Every structure is written in structure tokens, then in C-alpha cells.
PDB file of C-alpha atoms in Angstrom:
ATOM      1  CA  UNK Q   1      42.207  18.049 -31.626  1.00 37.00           C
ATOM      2  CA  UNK Q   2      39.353  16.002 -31.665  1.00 39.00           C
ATOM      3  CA  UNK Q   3      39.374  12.279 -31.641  1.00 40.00           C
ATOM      4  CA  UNK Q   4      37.671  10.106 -32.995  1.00 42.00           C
ATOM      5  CA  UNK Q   5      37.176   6.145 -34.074  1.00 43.00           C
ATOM      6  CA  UNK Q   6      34.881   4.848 -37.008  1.00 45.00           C
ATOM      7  CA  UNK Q   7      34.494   1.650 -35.311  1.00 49.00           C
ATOM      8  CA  UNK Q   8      30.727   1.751 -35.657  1.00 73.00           C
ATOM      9  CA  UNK Q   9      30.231  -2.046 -34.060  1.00 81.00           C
ATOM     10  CA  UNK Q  10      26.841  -3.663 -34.274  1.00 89.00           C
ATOM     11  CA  UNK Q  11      26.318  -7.566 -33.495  1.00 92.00           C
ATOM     12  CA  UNK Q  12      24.091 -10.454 -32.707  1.00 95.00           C
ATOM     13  CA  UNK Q  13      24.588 -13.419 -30.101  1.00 96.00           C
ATOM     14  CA  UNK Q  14      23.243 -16.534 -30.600  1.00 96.00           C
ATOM     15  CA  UNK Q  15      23.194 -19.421 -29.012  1.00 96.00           C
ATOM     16  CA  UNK Q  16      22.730 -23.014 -31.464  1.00 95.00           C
ATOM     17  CA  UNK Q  17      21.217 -20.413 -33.949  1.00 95.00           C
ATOM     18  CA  UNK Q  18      19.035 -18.766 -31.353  1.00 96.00           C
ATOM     19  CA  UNK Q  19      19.140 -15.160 -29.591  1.00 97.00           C
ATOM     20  CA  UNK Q  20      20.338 -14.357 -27.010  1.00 97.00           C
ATOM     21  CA  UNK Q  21      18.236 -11.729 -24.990  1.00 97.00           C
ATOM     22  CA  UNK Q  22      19.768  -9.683 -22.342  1.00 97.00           C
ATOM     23  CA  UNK Q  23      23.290 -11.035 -22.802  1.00 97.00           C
ATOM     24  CA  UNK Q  24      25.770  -8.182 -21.059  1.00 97.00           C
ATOM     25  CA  UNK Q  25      28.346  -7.029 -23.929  1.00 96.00           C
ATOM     26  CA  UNK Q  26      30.995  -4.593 -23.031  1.00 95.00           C
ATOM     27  CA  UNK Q  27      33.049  -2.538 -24.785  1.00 91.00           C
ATOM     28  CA  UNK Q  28      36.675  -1.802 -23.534  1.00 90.00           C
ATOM     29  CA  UNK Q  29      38.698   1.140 -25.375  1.00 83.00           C
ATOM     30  CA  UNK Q  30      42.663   1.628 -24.621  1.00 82.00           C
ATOM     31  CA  UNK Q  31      44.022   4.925 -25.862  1.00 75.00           C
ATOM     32  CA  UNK Q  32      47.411   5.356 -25.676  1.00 71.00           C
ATOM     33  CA  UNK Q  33      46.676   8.964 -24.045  1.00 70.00           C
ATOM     34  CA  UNK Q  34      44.748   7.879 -21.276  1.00 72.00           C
ATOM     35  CA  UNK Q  35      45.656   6.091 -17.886  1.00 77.00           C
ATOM     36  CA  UNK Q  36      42.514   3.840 -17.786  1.00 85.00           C
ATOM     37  CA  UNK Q  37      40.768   2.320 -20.088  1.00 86.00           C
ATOM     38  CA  UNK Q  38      37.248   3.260 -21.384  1.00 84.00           C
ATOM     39  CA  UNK Q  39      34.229   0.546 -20.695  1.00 91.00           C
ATOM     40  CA  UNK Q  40      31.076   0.326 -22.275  1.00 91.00           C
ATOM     41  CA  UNK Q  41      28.283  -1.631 -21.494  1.00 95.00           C
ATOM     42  CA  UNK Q  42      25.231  -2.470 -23.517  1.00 95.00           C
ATOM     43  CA  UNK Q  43      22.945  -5.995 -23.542  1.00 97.00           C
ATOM     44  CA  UNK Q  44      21.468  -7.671 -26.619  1.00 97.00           C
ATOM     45  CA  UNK Q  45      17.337  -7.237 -27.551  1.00 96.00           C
ATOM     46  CA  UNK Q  46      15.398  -9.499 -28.119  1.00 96.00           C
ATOM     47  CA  UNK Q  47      16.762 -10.258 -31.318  1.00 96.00           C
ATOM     48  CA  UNK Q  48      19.836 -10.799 -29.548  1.00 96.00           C
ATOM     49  CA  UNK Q  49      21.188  -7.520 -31.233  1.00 95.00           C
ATOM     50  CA  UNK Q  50      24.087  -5.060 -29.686  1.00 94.00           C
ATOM     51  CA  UNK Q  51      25.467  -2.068 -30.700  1.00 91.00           C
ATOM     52  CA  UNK Q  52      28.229   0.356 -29.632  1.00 86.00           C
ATOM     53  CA  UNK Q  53      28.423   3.446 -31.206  1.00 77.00           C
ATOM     54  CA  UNK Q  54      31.113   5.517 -32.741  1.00 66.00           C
ATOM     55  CA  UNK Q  55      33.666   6.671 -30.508  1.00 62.00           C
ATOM     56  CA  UNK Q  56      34.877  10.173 -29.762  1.00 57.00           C
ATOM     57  CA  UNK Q  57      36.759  12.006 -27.433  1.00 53.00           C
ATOM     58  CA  UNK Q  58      39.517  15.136 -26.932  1.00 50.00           C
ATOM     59  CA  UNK Q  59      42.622  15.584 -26.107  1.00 55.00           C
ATOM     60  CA  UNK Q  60      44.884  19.100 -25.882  1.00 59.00           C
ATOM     61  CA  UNK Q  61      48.467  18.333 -27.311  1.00 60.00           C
ATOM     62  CA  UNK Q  62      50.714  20.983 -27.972  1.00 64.00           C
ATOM     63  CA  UNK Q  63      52.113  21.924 -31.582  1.00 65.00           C
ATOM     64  CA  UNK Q  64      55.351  19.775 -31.509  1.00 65.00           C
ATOM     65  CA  UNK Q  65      53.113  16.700 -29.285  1.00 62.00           C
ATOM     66  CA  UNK Q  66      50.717  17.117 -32.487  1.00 62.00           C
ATOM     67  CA  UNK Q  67      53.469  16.641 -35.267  1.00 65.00           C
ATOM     68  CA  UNK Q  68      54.677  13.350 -33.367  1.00 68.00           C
ATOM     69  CA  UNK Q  69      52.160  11.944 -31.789  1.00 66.00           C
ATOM     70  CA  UNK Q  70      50.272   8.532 -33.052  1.00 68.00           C
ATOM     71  CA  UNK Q  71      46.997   7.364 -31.567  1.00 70.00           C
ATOM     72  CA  UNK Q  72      46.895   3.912 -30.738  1.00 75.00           C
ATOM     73  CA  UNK Q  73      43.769   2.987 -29.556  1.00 76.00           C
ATOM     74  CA  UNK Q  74      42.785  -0.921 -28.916  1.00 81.00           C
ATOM     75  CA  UNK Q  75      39.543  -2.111 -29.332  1.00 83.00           C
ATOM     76  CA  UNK Q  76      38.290  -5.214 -27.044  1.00 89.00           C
ATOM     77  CA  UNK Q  77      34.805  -6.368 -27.238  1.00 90.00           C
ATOM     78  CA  UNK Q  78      33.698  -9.191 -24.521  1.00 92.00           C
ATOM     79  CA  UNK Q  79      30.437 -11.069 -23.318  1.00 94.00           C
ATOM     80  CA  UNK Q  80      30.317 -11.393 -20.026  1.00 95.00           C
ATOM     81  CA  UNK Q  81      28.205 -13.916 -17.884  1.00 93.00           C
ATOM     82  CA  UNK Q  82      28.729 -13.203 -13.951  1.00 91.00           C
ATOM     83  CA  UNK Q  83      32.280 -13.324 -13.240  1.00 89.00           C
ATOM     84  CA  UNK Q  84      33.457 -14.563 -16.454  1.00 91.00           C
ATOM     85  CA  UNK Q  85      34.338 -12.999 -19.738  1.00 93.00           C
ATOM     86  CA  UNK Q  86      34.514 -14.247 -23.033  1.00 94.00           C
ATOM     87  CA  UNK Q  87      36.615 -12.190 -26.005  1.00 93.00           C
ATOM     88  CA  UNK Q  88      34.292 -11.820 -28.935  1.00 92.00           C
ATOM     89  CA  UNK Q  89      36.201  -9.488 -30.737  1.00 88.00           C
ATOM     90  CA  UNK Q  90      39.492  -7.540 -30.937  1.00 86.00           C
ATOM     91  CA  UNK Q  91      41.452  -4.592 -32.589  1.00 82.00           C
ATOM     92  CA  UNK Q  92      43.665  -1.440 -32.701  1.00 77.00           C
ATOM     93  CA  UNK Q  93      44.280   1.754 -35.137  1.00 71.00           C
ATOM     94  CA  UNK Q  94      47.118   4.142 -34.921  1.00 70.00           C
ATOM     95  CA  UNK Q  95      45.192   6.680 -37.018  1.00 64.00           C
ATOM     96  CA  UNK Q  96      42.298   9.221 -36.201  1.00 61.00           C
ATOM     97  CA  UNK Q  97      41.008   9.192 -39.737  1.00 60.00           C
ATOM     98  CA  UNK Q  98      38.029   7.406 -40.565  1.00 60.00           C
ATOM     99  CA  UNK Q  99      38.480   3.790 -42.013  1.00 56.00           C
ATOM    100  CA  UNK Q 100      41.671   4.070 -42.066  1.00 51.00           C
ATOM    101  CA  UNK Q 101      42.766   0.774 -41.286  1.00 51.00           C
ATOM    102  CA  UNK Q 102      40.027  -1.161 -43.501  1.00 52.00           C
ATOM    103  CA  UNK Q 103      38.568   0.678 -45.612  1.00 53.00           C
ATOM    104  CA  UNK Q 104      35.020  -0.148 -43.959  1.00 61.00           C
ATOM    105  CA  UNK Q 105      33.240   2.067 -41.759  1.00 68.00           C
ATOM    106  CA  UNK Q 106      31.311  -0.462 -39.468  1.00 77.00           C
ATOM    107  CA  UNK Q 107      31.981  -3.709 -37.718  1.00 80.00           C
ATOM    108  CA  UNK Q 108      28.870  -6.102 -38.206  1.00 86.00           C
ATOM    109  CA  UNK Q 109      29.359  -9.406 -35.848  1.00 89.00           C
ATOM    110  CA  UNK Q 110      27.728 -12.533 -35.390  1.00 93.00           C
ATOM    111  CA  UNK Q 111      28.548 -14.835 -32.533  1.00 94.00           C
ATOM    112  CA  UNK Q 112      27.095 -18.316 -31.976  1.00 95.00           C
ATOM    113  CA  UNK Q 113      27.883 -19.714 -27.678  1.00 94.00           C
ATOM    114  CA  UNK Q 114      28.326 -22.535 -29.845  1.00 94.00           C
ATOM    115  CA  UNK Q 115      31.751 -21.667 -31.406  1.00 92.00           C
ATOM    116  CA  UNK Q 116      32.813 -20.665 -27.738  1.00 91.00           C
ATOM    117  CA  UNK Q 117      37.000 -22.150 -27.718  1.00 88.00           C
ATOM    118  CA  UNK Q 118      39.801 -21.606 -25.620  1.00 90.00           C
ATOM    119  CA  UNK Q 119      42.536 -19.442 -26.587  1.00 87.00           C
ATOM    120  CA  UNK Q 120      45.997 -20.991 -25.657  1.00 87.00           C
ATOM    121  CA  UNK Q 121      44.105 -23.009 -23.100  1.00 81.00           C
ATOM    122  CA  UNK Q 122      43.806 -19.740 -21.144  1.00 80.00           C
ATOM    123  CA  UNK Q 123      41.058 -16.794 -22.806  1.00 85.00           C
ATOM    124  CA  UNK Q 124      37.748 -18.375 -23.689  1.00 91.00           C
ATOM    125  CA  UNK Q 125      36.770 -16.749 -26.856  1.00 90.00           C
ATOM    126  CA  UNK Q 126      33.990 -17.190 -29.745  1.00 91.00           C
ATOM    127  CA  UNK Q 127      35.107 -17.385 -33.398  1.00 88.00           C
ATOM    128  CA  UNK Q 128      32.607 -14.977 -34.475  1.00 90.00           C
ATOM    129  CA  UNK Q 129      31.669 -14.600 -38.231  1.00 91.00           C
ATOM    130  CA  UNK Q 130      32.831 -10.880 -39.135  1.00 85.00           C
ATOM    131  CA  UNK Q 131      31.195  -8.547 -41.751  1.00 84.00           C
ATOM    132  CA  UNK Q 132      33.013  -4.845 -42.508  1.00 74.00           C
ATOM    133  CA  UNK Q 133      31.331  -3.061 -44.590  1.00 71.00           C
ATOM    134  CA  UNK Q 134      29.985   1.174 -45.293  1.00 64.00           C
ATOM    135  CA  UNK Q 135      26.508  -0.457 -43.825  1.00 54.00           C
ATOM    136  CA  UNK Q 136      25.263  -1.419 -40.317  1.00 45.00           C
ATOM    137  CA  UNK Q 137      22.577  -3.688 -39.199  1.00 45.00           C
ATOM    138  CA  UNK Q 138      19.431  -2.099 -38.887  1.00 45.00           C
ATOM    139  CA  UNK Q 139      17.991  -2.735 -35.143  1.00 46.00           C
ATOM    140  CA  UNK Q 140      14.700  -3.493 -34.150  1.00 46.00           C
TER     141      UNK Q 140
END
């Protein structure tokens, strides 16, 4: 079986309406099959731009494992600046077909240092301004 997530993600970082160059952006992936997560790392251009590409991966069930089993795989993307991270975006599916859960094929973000919050008073996070659509970005 082969596994795979649409979550085409593309972004930009700002800061007060400004890029961000060289900003480290990773990508953490939870299956429900594996024991560790997945990390990605990428950093934005000089346009402040980031991407992560569309996931895929394998995994052997056998036939009755296959009629019963349902992927959940969470999605956590985060900007981090030395030994601090800040959530810029979240999400799960508990399907392997594509769009599934949207409708949308890609993830376009853009965050602003400026909206940076707390969560609860405990996760600092950015609001960031979210755009699904069947299009991505095109970077430079």
C-alpha cells in the first residue's frame, strides 16, 4: 500500500510586511503507523518563500490490517529561531486519498512575526492568513 498526503504546503514569512530570508521552517509529520515522527526542514528565499512537498511513504499491512485500518496522520508546521519554536500551522487526515479532507490540493500560507500570540499563555503561535486552493505559489 502506498501512502500518501496531498498536503502540498507552500508559504511566505514576513516580518511588518517584509521577508524574511533564511528563516528555519520545519515540517513535523505523525503517522499513526510509525513510532517517531517525521521532520522536515527547509528555510525561506529571499522572498521569504518555503515549501514542503507532497508527502509519501509505505507501509506493508496485511489483508484484514488493510480492511480496518485508518491513517491518521498530523500535520505540524513550526518556525523556529534557536531554541524556540513558534506553531505556524496545524492539521490531520484519516484518509490516504487526495484532498480528501478539503477539497483543495495545496496549502498556500502567509505569516507576518507581527501576528506572533500566545496560545493559552503557553505555545507562541502566528495567526497566519491561509489560502487552499488546486494552485501553489510559484517560487522564485
Amino acid at each position: 500500500m502506498t501512502i500518501q498526503s496531498p498536503l502540498l504546503l507552500s508559504g511566505q514569512l514576513l516580518d511588518q510586511g517584509k521577508p524574511v530570508v533564511g528563516a528555519k521552517v520545519v515540517r513535523v509529520l505523525s503517522w499513526n503507523m510509525d513510532a517517531e515522527p517525521r521532520t522536515e526542514i527547509t528555510f525561506t528565499s529571499e522572498r521569504g518563500h518555503f515549501q514542503f512537498p507532497e508527502v509519501r511513504g509505505a507501509a506493508e499491512f496485511g489483508f484484514l490490517a488493510k480492511l480496518f485500518h485508518v491513517p491518521v496522520v498530523l500535520i505540524d508546521i513550526n518556525l523556529i529561531e534557536g531554541q524556540s519554536s513558534t506553531s505556524l500551522f496545524s492539521s490531520g487526515r484519516n484518509s490516504y486519498d487526495q484532498a480528501v479532507e478539503t477539497g483543495f490540493e495545496k496549502t498556500n500560507l502567509s505569516c507576518d512575526l507581527k501576528d506572533r500570540q500566545m496560545f493559552e499563555d503557553v505555545l507562541p503561535i502566528i495567526d497566519c492568513k491561509v489560502e487552499q486552493s488546486n494552485h501553489l505559489w510559484l517560487l522564485e
